[in-house]
GROMACS .gro file of C-alpha atoms in nm:
model
  201
    1MET     CA    1  22.915  15.077  13.016
    2ASP     CA    2  23.214  15.206  12.823
    3PHE     CA    3  23.096  15.561  12.764
    4ALA     CA    4  23.398  15.730  12.917
    5ASN     CA    5  23.646  15.543  12.697
    6LYS     CA    6  23.443  15.643  12.391
    7CYS     CA    7  23.462  16.003  12.508
    8TYR     CA    8  23.835  15.970  12.561
    9LYS     CA    9  23.878  15.843  12.206
   10VAL     CA   10  23.700  16.153  12.073
   11PHE     CA   11  23.927  16.371  12.289
   12ALA     CA   12  24.245  16.189  12.183
   13ASP     CA   13  24.151  16.194  11.814
   14THR     CA   14  24.070  16.565  11.837
   15THR     CA   15  24.401  16.637  12.008
   16SER     CA   16  24.587  16.448  11.735
   17LEU     CA   17  24.394  16.637  11.467
   18TYR     CA   18  24.483  16.970  11.627
   19HIS     CA   19  24.851  16.882  11.609
   20LEU     CA   20  24.829  16.814  11.237
   21TYR     CA   21  24.773  17.191  11.211
   22ASP     CA   22  24.948  17.299  11.533
   23ASP     CA   23  24.798  17.644  11.487
   24VAL     CA   24  24.582  17.821  11.745
   25ASP     CA   25  24.401  17.998  11.461
   26ALA     CA   26  24.330  17.687  11.256
   27ILE     CA   27  23.968  17.635  11.157
   28VAL     CA   28  23.852  17.279  11.098
   29ALA     CA   29  23.515  17.122  11.032
   30ASN     CA   30  23.369  16.920  11.317
   31PRO     CA   31  23.369  16.562  11.181
   32TYR     CA   32  23.078  16.444  11.395
   33PRO     CA   33  22.707  16.488  11.318
   34ALA     CA   34  22.549  16.797  11.468
   35ASP     CA   35  22.323  16.747  11.771
   36THR     CA   36  22.530  16.451  11.891
   37ILE     CA   37  22.736  16.429  12.207
   38ASP     CA   38  23.045  16.346  11.999
   39HIS     CA   39  23.004  16.677  11.813
   40THR     CA   40  23.005  16.862  12.145
   41LEU     CA   41  23.300  16.660  12.280
   42PHE     CA   42  23.504  16.743  11.970
   43ALA     CA   43  23.429  17.114  12.009
   44LYS     CA   44  23.517  17.093  12.379
   45ASN     CA   45  23.856  16.934  12.324
   46TRP     CA   46  23.938  17.169  12.038
   47ILE     CA   47  23.886  17.462  12.274
   48ASP     CA   48  24.108  17.291  12.531
   49ALA     CA   49  24.382  17.220  12.275
   50VAL     CA   50  24.387  17.578  12.151
   51GLN     CA   51  24.394  17.712  12.505
   52TRP     CA   52  24.674  17.473  12.602
   53HIS     CA   53  24.891  17.626  12.330
   54LEU     CA   54  24.785  17.981  12.405
   55GLU     CA   55  24.909  17.919  12.759
   56ASP     CA   56  25.243  17.803  12.613
   57ILE     CA   57  25.274  18.111  12.391
   58ILE     CA   58  25.198  18.362  12.664
   59ARG     CA   59  25.481  18.220  12.876
   60ASP     CA   60  25.743  18.320  12.618
   61PRO     CA   61  25.975  18.548  12.823
   62ASN     CA   62  26.036  18.759  12.512
   63ILE     CA   63  25.672  18.810  12.420
   64ASP     CA   64  25.566  19.163  12.333
   65PRO     CA   65  25.361  19.306  12.625
   66VAL     CA   66  25.084  19.426  12.394
   67ALA     CA   67  25.063  19.082  12.235
   68ALA     CA   68  25.061  18.923  12.581
   69LEU     CA   69  24.766  19.137  12.688
   70ALA     CA   70  24.572  19.039  12.376
   71LEU     CA   71  24.652  18.674  12.446
   72LYS     CA   72  24.543  18.705  12.809
   73ARG     CA   73  24.207  18.840  12.697
   74ARG     CA   74  24.177  18.563  12.442
   75ILE     CA   75  24.248  18.306  12.713
   76ASP     CA   76  23.978  18.464  12.930
   77ARG     CA   77  23.728  18.429  12.645
   78SER     CA   78  23.840  18.072  12.592
   79ASN     CA   79  23.783  17.994  12.960
   80GLN     CA   80  23.429  18.125  12.928
   81ASP     CA   81  23.373  17.917  12.613
   82ARG     CA   82  23.508  17.612  12.795
   83THR     CA   83  23.268  17.667  13.086
   84ASP     CA   84  22.975  17.715  12.850
   85MET     CA   85  23.065  17.393  12.670
   86VAL     CA   86  23.079  17.198  12.997
   87GLU     CA   87  22.733  17.327  13.087
   88GLU     CA   88  22.608  17.219  12.745
   89ILE     CA   89  22.737  16.867  12.812
   90ASP     CA   90  22.569  16.864  13.153
   91THR     CA   91  22.243  16.964  12.983
   92TYR     CA   92  22.281  16.651  12.770
   93PHE     CA   93  22.309  16.436  13.082
   94ARG     CA   94  22.021  16.609  13.259
   95GLU     CA   95  21.797  16.538  12.963
   96LYS     CA   96  21.925  16.182  12.931
   97TYR     CA   97  21.843  16.101  13.294
   98ALA     CA   98  21.540  16.329  13.331
   99ASP     CA   99  21.305  16.037  13.393
  100VAL     CA  100  21.521  15.873  13.660
  101LYS     CA  101  21.374  15.908  14.009
  102PRO     CA  102  21.651  15.926  14.270
  103LEU     CA  103  21.631  15.669  14.547
  104PRO     CA  104  21.549  15.797  14.898
  105ASP     CA  105  21.911  15.754  15.003
  106ALA     CA  106  22.060  15.891  14.679
  107THR     CA  107  22.368  16.106  14.722
  108ILE     CA  108  22.522  16.389  14.526
  109ASN     CA  109  22.863  16.369  14.363
  110THR     CA  110  23.141  16.622  14.418
  111GLU     CA  111  23.129  16.716  14.050
  112SER     CA  112  22.887  16.674  13.761
  113PRO     CA  113  22.955  16.425  13.480
  114ALA     CA  114  23.052  16.705  13.242
  115TRP     CA  115  23.314  16.849  13.477
  116ALA     CA  116  23.461  16.501  13.511
  117LEU     CA  117  23.473  16.483  13.131
  118ASP     CA  118  23.642  16.822  13.132
  119ARG     CA  119  23.923  16.667  13.335
  120LEU     CA  120  23.934  16.375  13.090
  121SER     CA  121  23.972  16.615  12.797
  122ILE     CA  122  24.265  16.789  12.966
  123LEU     CA  123  24.412  16.449  13.050
  124ALA     CA  124  24.410  16.357  12.680
  125LEU     CA  125  24.619  16.666  12.612
  126LYS     CA  126  24.858  16.587  12.897
  127ILE     CA  127  24.908  16.232  12.769
  128TYR     CA  128  24.966  16.350  12.412
  129HIS     CA  129  25.231  16.601  12.516
  130MET     CA  130  25.400  16.370  12.765
  131GLU     CA  131  25.421  16.099  12.498
  132ALA     CA  132  25.586  16.357  12.273
  133GLU     CA  133  25.845  16.424  12.542
  134VAL     CA  134  25.917  16.054  12.578
  135LYS     CA  135  25.973  16.027  12.201
  136ARG     CA  136  26.213  16.321  12.180
  137THR     CA  137  26.546  16.235  12.017
  138ASP     CA  138  26.718  16.553  12.136
  139ALA     CA  139  26.653  16.498  12.508
  140THR     CA  140  26.876  16.334  12.765
  141PRO     CA  141  26.805  15.981  12.888
  142GLU     CA  142  26.730  16.129  13.229
  143HIS     CA  143  26.466  16.361  13.084
  144ILE     CA  144  26.305  16.077  12.892
  145ALA     CA  145  26.304  15.855  13.201
  146ARG     CA  146  26.137  16.127  13.409
  147CYS     CA  147  25.876  16.186  13.142
  148GLN     CA  148  25.811  15.813  13.104
  149ALA     CA  149  25.745  15.790  13.477
  150LYS     CA  150  25.502  16.082  13.453
  151LEU     CA  151  25.336  15.926  13.149
  152ASN     CA  152  25.282  15.603  13.343
  153VAL     CA  153  25.101  15.800  13.614
  154LEU     CA  154  24.887  15.980  13.355
  155LEU     CA  155  24.788  15.650  13.194
  156GLU     CA  156  24.692  15.512  13.534
  157GLN     CA  157  24.493  15.828  13.599
  158ARG     CA  158  24.311  15.778  13.267
  159GLU     CA  159  24.212  15.428  13.371
  160ASP     CA  160  24.088  15.548  13.710
  161LEU     CA  161  23.904  15.850  13.573
  162THR     CA  162  23.724  15.664  13.294
  163THR     CA  163  23.620  15.397  13.544
  164ALA     CA  164  23.494  15.660  13.790
  165ILE     CA  165  23.297  15.844  13.520
  166ASP     CA  166  23.126  15.526  13.405
  167GLN     CA  167  23.046  15.435  13.766
  168LEU     CA  168  22.899  15.781  13.824
  169LEU     CA  169  22.676  15.753  13.517
  170GLU     CA  170  22.565  15.406  13.621
  171ASP     CA  171  22.478  15.536  13.967
  172ILE     CA  172  22.280  15.827  13.819
  173ALA     CA  173  22.093  15.593  13.585
  174ALA     CA  174  22.008  15.365  13.878
  175GLY     CA  175  21.900  15.652  14.104
  176ARG     CA  176  22.185  15.600  14.350
  177LYS     CA  177  22.329  15.942  14.265
  178TYR     CA  178  22.154  16.255  14.148
  179MET     CA  179  22.273  16.546  13.943
  180LYS     CA  180  22.270  16.900  14.070
  181VAL     CA  181  22.427  17.143  13.829
  182TYR     CA  182  22.546  17.484  13.942
  183ARG     CA  183  22.576  17.726  13.651
  184GLN     CA  184  22.922  17.873  13.674
  185MET     CA  185  22.958  18.243  13.737
  186LYS     CA  186  23.271  18.391  13.585
  187MET     CA  187  23.262  18.719  13.772
  188TYR     CA  188  23.564  18.869  13.599
  189ASN     CA  189  23.388  18.850  13.261
  190ASP     CA  190  23.068  19.014  13.383
  191PRO     CA  191  23.053  19.396  13.373
  192ALA     CA  192  22.799  19.380  13.657
  193THR     CA  193  23.026  19.187  13.898
  194ASN     CA  194  23.382  19.288  13.808
  195PRO     CA  195  23.452  19.608  14.007
  196VAL     CA  196  23.713  19.722  13.754
  197LEU     CA  197  23.452  19.706  13.479
  198TYR     CA  198  23.150  19.847  13.662
  199GLY     CA  199  23.371  20.114  13.815
  200GLN     CA  200  23.424  20.253  13.467
  201LYS     CA  201  23.057  20.344  13.426
   0.00000   0.00000   0.00000
């Protein structure tokens, strides 16, 4: 199985497409057919790419405090969208393997396939930006050498993570592992569980 590498290609292509615009407010058409996993993966990485750059912007030491607050709230919404997207991907896997009967000695994994793919999406962004640092012409040789060493680690991590994801999916398909998805509860976004929000009632 080479599913994880195919996912990584979608993530890497989406990251590259984002940087053609390099605008957190850019609106682009999803190039993949609706109701496909690639369509969802594209949307997932686009959210991650936008949030990556929002996190850069909010760290500007000269940012206007009012603008920073608006950005912080936008990042919170983005985090919720990211979580919702991961759960949508896990729904895809649950339906895909719905007919698999776990073996008597089947074990559970520390994370679901979609949360592993979430890490792969972020890794695509890390690799893109670290490669950009390595290619800088205005940086010192020492900076480039440090970034190249970090890039080498990231590339090794990509190899390990894609292998682990494929192994996890193979184990689920064979009944050696079983999925158990916990719907995430972002308490700070919920007026019923955030004491600052429900205290305003």
